[in-house]
Coordinates of N, CA and C in Angstrom, one line a residue:
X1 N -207.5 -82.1 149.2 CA -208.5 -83.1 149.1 C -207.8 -84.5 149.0
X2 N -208.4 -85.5 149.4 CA -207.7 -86.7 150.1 C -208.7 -87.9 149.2
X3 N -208.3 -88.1 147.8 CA -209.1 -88.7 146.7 C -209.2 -90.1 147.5
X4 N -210.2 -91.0 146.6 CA -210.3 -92.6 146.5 C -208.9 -93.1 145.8
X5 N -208.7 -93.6 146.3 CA -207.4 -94.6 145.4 C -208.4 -96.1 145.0
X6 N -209.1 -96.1 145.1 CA -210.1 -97.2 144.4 C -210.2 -96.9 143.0
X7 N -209.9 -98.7 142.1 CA -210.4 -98.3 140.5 C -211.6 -98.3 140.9
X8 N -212.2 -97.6 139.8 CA -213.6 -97.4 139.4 C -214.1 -96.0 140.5
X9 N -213.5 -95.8 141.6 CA -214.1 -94.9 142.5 C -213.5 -93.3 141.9
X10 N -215.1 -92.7 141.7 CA -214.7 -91.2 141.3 C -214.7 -89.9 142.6
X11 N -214.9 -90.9 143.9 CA -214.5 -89.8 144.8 C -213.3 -89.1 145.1
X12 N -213.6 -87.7 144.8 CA -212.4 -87.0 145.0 C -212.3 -86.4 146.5
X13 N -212.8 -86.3 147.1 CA -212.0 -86.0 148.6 C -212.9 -86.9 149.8
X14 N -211.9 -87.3 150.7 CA -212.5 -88.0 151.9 C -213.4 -87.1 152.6
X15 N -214.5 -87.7 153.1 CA -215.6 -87.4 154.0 C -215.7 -88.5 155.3
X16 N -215.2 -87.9 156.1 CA -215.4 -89.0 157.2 C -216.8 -89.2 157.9
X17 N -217.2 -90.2 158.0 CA -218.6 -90.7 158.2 C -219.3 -90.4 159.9
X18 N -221.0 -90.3 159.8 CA -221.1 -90.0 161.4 C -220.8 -91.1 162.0
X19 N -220.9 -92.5 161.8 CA -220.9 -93.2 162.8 C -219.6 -94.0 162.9
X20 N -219.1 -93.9 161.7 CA -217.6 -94.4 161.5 C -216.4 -93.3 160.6
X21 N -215.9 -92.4 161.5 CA -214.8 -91.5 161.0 C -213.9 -92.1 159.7
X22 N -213.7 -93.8 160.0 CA -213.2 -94.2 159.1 C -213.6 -94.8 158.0
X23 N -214.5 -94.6 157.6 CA -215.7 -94.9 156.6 C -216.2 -93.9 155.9
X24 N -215.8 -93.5 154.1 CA -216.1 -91.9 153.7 C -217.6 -91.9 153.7
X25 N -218.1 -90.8 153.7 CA -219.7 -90.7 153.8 C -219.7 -90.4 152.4
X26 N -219.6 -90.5 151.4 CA -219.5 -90.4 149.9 C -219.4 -91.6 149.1
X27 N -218.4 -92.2 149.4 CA -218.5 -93.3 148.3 C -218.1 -95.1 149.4
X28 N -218.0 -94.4 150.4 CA -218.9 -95.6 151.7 C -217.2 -96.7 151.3
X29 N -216.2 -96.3 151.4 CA -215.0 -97.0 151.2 C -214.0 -96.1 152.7
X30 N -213.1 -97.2 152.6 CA -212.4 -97.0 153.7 C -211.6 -95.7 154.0
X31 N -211.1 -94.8 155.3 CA -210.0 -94.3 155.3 C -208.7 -94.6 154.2
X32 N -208.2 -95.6 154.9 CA -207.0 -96.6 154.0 C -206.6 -96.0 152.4
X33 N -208.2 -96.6 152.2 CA -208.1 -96.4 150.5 C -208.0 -94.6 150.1
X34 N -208.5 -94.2 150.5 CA -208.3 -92.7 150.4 C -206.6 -92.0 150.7
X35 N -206.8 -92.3 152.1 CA -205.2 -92.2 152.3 C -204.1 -92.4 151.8
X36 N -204.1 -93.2 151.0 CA -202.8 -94.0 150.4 C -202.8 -93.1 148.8
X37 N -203.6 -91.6 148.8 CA -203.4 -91.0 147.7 C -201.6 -89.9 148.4
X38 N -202.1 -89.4 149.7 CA -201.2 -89.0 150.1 C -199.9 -89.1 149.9
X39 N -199.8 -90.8 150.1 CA -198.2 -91.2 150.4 C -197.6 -91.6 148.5
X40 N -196.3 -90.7 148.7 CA -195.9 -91.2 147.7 C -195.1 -92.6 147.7
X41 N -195.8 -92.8 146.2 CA -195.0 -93.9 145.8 C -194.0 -93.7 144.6
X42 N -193.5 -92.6 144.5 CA -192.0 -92.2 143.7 C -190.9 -92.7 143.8
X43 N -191.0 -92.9 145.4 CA -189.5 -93.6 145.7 C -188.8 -94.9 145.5
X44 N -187.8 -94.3 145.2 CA -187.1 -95.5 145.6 C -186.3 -96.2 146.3
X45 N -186.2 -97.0 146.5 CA -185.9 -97.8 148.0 C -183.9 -98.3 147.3
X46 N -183.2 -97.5 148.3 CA -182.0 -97.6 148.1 C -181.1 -98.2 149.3
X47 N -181.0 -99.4 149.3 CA -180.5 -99.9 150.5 C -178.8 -99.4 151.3
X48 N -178.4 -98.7 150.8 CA -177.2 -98.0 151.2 C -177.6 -96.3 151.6
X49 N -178.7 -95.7 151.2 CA -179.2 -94.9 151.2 C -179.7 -94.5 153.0
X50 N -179.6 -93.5 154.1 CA -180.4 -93.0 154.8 C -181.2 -91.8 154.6
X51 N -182.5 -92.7 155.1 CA -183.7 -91.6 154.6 C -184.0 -90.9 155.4
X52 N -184.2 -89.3 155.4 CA -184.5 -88.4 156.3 C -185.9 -88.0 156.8
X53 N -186.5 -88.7 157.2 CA -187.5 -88.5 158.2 C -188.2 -86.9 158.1
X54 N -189.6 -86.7 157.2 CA -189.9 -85.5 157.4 C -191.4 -85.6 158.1
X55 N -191.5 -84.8 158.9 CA -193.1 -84.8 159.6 C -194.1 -84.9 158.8
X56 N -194.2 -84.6 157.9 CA -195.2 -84.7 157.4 C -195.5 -86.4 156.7
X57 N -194.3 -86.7 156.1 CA -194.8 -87.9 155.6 C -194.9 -88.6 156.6
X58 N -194.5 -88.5 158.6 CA -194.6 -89.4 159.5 C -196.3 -89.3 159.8
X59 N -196.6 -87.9 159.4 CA -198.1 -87.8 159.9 C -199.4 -88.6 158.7
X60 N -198.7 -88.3 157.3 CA -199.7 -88.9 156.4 C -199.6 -90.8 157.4
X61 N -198.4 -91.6 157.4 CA -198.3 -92.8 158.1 C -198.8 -92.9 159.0
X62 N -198.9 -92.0 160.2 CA -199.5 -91.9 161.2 C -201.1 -92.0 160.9
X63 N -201.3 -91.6 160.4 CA -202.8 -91.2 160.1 C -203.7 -92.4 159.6
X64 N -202.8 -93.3 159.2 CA -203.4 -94.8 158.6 C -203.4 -95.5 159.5
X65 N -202.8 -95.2 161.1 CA -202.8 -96.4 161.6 C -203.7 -95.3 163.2
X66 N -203.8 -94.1 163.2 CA -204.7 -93.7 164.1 C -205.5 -92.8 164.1
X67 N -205.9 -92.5 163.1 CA -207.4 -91.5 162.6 C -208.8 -92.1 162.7
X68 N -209.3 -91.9 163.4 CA -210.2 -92.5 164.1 C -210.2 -93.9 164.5
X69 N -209.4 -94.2 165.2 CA -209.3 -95.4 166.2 C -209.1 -95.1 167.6
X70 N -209.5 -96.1 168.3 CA -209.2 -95.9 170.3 C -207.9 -96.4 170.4
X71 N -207.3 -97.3 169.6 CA -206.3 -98.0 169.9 C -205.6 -98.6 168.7
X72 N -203.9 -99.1 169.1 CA -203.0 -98.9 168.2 C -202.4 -100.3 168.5
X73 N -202.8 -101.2 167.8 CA -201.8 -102.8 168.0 C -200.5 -102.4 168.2
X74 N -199.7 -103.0 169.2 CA -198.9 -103.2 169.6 C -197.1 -103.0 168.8
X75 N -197.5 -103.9 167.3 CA -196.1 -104.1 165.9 C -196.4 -102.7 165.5
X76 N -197.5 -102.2 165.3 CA -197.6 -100.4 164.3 C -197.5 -99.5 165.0
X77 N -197.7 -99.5 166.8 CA -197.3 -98.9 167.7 C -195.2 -99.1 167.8
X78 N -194.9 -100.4 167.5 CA -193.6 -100.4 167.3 C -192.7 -99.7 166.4
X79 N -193.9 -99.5 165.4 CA -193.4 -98.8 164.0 C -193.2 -97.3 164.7
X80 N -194.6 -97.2 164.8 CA -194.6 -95.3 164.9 C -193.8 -94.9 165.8
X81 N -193.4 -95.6 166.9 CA -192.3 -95.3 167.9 C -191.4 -95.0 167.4
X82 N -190.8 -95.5 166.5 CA -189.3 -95.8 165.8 C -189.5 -94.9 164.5
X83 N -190.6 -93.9 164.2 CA -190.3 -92.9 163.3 C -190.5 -91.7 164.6
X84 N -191.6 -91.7 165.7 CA -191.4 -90.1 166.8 C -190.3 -89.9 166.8
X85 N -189.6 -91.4 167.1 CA -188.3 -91.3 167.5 C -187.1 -90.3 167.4
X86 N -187.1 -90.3 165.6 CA -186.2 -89.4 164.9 C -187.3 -87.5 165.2
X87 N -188.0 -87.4 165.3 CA -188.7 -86.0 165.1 C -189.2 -85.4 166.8
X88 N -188.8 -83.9 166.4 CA -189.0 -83.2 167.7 C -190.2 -83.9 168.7
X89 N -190.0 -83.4 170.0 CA -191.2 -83.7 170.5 C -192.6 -83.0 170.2
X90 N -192.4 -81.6 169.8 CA -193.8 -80.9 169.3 C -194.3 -81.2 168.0
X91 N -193.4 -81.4 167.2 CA -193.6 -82.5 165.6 C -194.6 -83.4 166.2
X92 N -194.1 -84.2 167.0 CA -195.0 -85.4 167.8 C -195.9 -84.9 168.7
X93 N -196.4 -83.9 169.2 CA -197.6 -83.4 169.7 C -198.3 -83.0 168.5
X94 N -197.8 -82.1 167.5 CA -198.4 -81.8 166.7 C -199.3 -82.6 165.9
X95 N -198.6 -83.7 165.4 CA -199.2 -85.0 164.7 C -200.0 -85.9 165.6
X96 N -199.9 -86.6 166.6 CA -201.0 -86.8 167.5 C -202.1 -86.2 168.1
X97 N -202.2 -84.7 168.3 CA -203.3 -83.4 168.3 C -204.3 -83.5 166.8
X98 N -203.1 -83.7 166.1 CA -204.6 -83.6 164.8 C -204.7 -84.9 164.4
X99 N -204.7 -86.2 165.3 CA -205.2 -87.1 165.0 C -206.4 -87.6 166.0
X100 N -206.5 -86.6 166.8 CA -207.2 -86.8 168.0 C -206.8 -87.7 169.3
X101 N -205.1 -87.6 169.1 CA -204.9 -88.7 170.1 C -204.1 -87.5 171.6
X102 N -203.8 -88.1 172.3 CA -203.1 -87.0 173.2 C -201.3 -88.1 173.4
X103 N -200.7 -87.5 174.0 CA -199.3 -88.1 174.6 C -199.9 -89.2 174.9
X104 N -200.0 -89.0 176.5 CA -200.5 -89.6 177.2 C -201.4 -91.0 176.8
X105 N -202.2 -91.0 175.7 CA -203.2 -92.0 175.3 C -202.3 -92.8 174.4
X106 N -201.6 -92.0 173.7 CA -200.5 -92.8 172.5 C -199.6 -93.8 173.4
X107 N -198.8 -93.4 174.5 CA -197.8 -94.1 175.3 C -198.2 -95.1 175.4
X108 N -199.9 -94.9 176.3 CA -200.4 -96.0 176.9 C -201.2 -96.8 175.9
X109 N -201.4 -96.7 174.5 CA -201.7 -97.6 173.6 C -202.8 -97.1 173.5
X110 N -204.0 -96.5 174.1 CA -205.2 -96.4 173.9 C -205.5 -95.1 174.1
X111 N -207.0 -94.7 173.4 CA -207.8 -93.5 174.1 C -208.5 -93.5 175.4
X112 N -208.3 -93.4 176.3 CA -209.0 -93.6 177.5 C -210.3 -93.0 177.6
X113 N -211.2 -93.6 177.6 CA -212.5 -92.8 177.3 C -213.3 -92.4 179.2
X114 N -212.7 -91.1 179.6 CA -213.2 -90.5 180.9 C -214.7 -90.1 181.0
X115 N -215.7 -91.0 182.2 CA -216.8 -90.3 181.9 C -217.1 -89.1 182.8
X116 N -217.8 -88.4 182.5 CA -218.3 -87.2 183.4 C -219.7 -87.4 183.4
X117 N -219.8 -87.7 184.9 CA -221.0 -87.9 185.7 C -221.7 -86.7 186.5
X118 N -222.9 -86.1 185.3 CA -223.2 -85.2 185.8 C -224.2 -85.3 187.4

């Protein structure tokens, strides 16, 4: 379960909304705020230090910047590039599949929305 990180907010797990995925249907606050229960903040930041890259914390990151969106600004598209970077390519299918994004749409910045004309 994926709490509110909002004071005062007693929702304990995200509910993604019908008309906005990123909007909880529970306590009507952001993805963002929810999300950021995920990521730890234990660390610490050691400037001599290299940090090892694990998929999962690239996916909790990932997930703040493409869980329900069409599209990925260009600077956090620069980011996420430069963490796929370090992790397998199926790591990186993997994590864009359960974000609802494909290869293909990630490369090209957007979700391509194809219609089928019956």
């Amino acid at each position: 379960a994926i709490r509110c990180t909002l004071v005062n907010c007693t929702c304990e797990c995200f509910q993604p909304g019908k008309i906005n995925l990123r909007t909880c249907d529970q306590c009507k606050h952001g993805w963002v705020a929810h999300a950021l229960d995920k990521l730890s903040t234990q660390h610490l930041y050691h400037p001599t230090q290299v940090e090892i890259v694990q998929s999962n914390v690239v996916f909790d990151i990932s997930s703040l910047m493409l869980y329900g969106t069409q599209a990925v600004p260009v600077r956090l598209k620069i980011l996420l590039d430069r963490l796929f970077s370090v992790l397998k390519q199926e790591e990186v299918l993997h994590i864009l599949h359960g974000l609802g994004w494909t290869l293909r749409d990630y490369v090209r910045g957007y979700i391509l929305q194809e219609l089928f004309i019956i």
